[in-house]
Amino acid sequence: MRIIGIDPGLNATGFGVIERNKSGSKLITAGVIRTSSKDLIQDRLSKIYSGIDGIIREQKPQILVLEEVFSHYKHPSTAICLGYARGIICLVSGQAGIPIKSYAAKRVKKAITGRGDAQKHQVQRMVQHLLNIKEEKMPFDLSDALALALAYTYLDKIESGRK
């Protein structure tokens, strides 16, 4: 099964595609779509749309995994910007006919590291270990996206076992 994990953001949207089979998970491709705060909002959203659309067309994932929106009362504009990017990603997924699964950040951290309060660098190290990635420098947007895809491989088994 081919899974794409996406860590949505208006400045940086991380994506990671993995292939899951009986022998484990394999990294297919990953990266970050960056936009500039100097650009108009419609241009930034268009760049995210085009980037994710191209990846989906090329990689043909069976499921798209997104992080659930988290907002803090002190920073409501962050949630709004995240919502813009997330909406564009949902639109691309809907147009491609790909189902979406969403997980809270704590649930992803627990699935990957065993601890829901794990730090970003701990999640990153575990993602690198699980996918045999030797790179020292990996943006958190990218490792978070890969963590989402990997979390799906673990959590889907648990959830489908309950049904």
Short mmCIF file of C-alpha atoms in Angstrom, two decimals:
data_model
loop_
_atom_site.label_atom_id
_atom_site.label_comp_id
_atom_site.label_asym_id
_atom_site.label_seq_id
_atom_site.Cartn_x
_atom_site.Cartn_y
_atom_site.Cartn_z
CA MET A 1 0.00 0.00 0.00
CA ARG A 2 1.26 3.46 -0.88
CA ILE A 3 0.66 6.13 1.78
CA ILE A 4 1.27 9.88 1.63
CA GLY A 5 1.65 11.79 4.86
CA ILE A 6 1.31 15.57 4.72
CA ASP A 7 2.22 18.10 7.40
CA PRO A 8 0.26 21.13 6.19
CA GLY A 9 1.54 24.65 6.57
CA LEU A 10 1.27 27.90 4.68
CA ASN A 11 5.02 28.57 4.81
CA ALA A 12 6.15 24.96 4.55
CA THR A 13 4.12 21.87 3.69
CA GLY A 14 6.00 18.64 4.30
CA PHE A 15 5.13 15.50 2.40
CA GLY A 16 6.34 11.92 2.52
CA VAL A 17 5.33 8.91 0.48
CA ILE A 18 6.03 5.43 1.80
CA GLU A 19 5.29 1.95 0.52
CA ARG A 20 4.07 -0.52 3.12
CA ASN A 21 4.20 -4.26 2.51
CA LYS A 22 4.59 -7.40 4.63
CA SER A 23 8.32 -6.86 5.06
CA GLY A 24 7.95 -3.26 6.35
CA SER A 25 7.90 0.33 5.18
CA LYS A 26 10.08 1.85 2.47
CA LEU A 27 10.62 5.52 1.69
CA ILE A 28 9.55 6.42 -1.85
CA THR A 29 9.88 10.21 -1.87
CA ALA A 30 9.70 13.14 0.53
CA GLY A 31 10.16 16.87 0.52
CA VAL A 32 8.89 20.27 1.52
CA ILE A 33 6.84 22.73 -0.53
CA ARG A 34 7.87 26.22 0.57
CA THR A 35 6.06 29.48 -0.05
CA SER A 36 7.08 33.05 0.69
CA SER A 37 5.19 35.27 3.09
CA LYS A 38 5.88 38.08 0.59
CA ASP A 39 3.62 36.42 -2.00
CA LEU A 40 -0.13 36.87 -2.22
CA ILE A 41 -2.19 34.26 -0.37
CA GLN A 42 -3.72 32.96 -3.59
CA ASP A 43 -0.27 32.42 -5.09
CA ARG A 44 0.92 30.58 -2.00
CA LEU A 45 -2.14 28.31 -1.99
CA SER A 46 -1.76 27.72 -5.72
CA LYS A 47 1.84 26.58 -5.19
CA ILE A 48 0.75 24.13 -2.47
CA TYR A 49 -2.09 22.88 -4.67
CA SER A 50 0.18 22.34 -7.69
CA GLY A 51 2.86 20.65 -5.62
CA ILE A 52 0.56 18.19 -3.86
CA ASP A 53 -1.44 17.54 -7.04
CA GLY A 54 1.76 16.67 -8.91
CA ILE A 55 2.99 14.33 -6.18
CA ILE A 56 -0.36 12.54 -6.00
CA ARG A 57 -0.53 12.15 -9.79
CA GLU A 58 3.02 10.81 -9.92
CA GLN A 59 3.03 8.59 -6.83
CA LYS A 60 -0.62 7.41 -6.83
CA PRO A 61 -1.09 6.87 -3.08
CA GLN A 62 -4.07 4.87 -1.81
CA ILE A 63 -4.50 6.99 1.35
CA LEU A 64 -3.59 10.52 2.44
CA VAL A 65 -2.79 11.12 6.11
CA LEU A 66 -3.04 14.63 7.60
CA GLU A 67 -2.35 16.08 11.01
CA GLU A 68 -5.48 17.32 12.75
CA VAL A 69 -5.71 21.07 13.26
CA PHE A 70 -4.44 22.22 16.62
CA SER A 71 -5.05 25.77 17.68
CA HIS A 72 -3.95 27.72 20.69
CA TYR A 73 -6.02 30.63 21.91
CA LYS A 74 -2.93 32.87 21.92
CA HIS A 75 -2.27 32.26 18.21
CA PRO A 76 -5.58 31.99 16.33
CA SER A 77 -4.08 33.22 13.06
CA THR A 78 -1.77 30.18 13.00
CA ALA A 79 -4.80 27.88 12.96
CA ILE A 80 -6.38 29.91 10.17
CA CYS A 81 -3.24 29.69 8.00
CA LEU A 82 -3.01 25.97 8.72
CA GLY A 83 -6.67 25.67 7.73
CA TYR A 84 -5.97 27.29 4.36
CA ALA A 85 -3.24 24.77 3.55
CA ARG A 86 -5.24 21.86 4.94
CA GLY A 87 -8.29 22.85 2.87
CA ILE A 88 -6.24 22.91 -0.33
CA ILE A 89 -4.82 19.47 0.46
CA CYS A 90 -8.30 18.09 1.14
CA LEU A 91 -9.48 19.54 -2.18
CA VAL A 92 -6.65 17.85 -4.10
CA SER A 93 -7.34 14.57 -2.32
CA GLY A 94 -11.05 14.78 -3.08
CA GLN A 95 -10.43 15.51 -6.74
CA ALA A 96 -8.10 12.50 -6.94
CA GLY A 97 -10.58 10.26 -5.09
CA ILE A 98 -8.12 9.47 -2.30
CA PRO A 99 -9.51 8.91 1.20
CA ILE A 100 -8.13 11.07 4.02
CA LYS A 101 -7.24 9.95 7.53
CA SER A 102 -6.46 12.53 10.24
CA TYR A 103 -4.58 12.03 13.49
CA ALA A 104 -3.79 14.30 16.41
CA ALA A 105 -0.09 15.08 16.84
CA LYS A 106 0.01 13.30 20.22
CA ARG A 107 -1.42 10.14 18.70
CA VAL A 108 1.20 10.17 15.94
CA LYS A 109 4.00 10.72 18.47
CA LYS A 110 2.75 7.82 20.58
CA ALA A 111 2.50 5.52 17.55
CA ILE A 112 6.04 6.36 16.42
CA THR A 113 7.94 6.73 19.71
CA GLY A 114 5.66 5.16 22.31
CA ARG A 115 5.23 8.55 24.02
CA GLY A 116 2.55 11.12 23.20
CA ASP A 117 4.71 13.88 24.66
CA ALA A 118 7.81 13.09 22.57
CA GLN A 119 9.84 16.01 21.27
CA LYS A 120 10.11 16.74 17.53
CA HIS A 121 13.74 15.57 17.40
CA GLN A 122 12.77 12.24 19.03
CA VAL A 123 10.08 11.65 16.41
CA GLN A 124 12.56 12.65 13.71
CA ARG A 125 15.18 10.17 14.94
CA MET A 126 12.65 7.34 15.07
CA VAL A 127 11.41 8.14 11.54
CA GLN A 128 15.02 8.08 10.32
CA HIS A 129 15.56 4.74 12.04
CA LEU A 130 12.34 3.13 10.79
CA LEU A 131 12.92 4.22 7.18
CA ASN A 132 16.71 3.77 7.26
CA ILE A 133 17.38 7.42 6.42
CA LYS A 134 21.02 8.37 6.92
CA GLU A 135 20.58 12.14 6.45
CA GLU A 136 21.56 14.15 9.51
CA LYS A 137 19.74 17.33 8.50
CA MET A 138 16.04 16.71 7.93
CA PRO A 139 13.46 19.49 8.22
CA PHE A 140 10.82 18.83 10.88
CA ASP A 141 8.11 19.44 8.26
CA LEU A 142 9.45 16.47 6.33
CA SER A 143 9.93 14.14 9.31
CA ASP A 144 6.46 15.05 10.63
CA ALA A 145 4.92 14.12 7.27
CA LEU A 146 6.75 10.79 7.24
CA ALA A 147 5.68 10.19 10.86
CA LEU A 148 2.05 10.65 9.78
CA ALA A 149 2.42 8.08 7.01
CA LEU A 150 4.19 5.62 9.33
CA ALA A 151 1.62 6.16 12.09
CA TYR A 152 -1.11 5.14 9.67
CA THR A 153 0.60 1.77 9.12
CA TYR A 154 0.43 1.09 12.87
CA LEU A 155 -2.88 2.71 13.75
CA ASP A 156 -4.80 1.29 10.80
CA LYS A 157 -4.03 -2.24 12.02
CA ILE A 158 -5.31 -1.38 15.50
CA GLU A 159 -8.45 0.37 14.22
CA SER A 160 -9.32 -2.32 11.68
CA GLY A 161 -8.85 -4.97 14.39
CA ARG A 162 -11.59 -3.33 16.43
CA LYS A 163 -14.13 -3.50 13.60
#
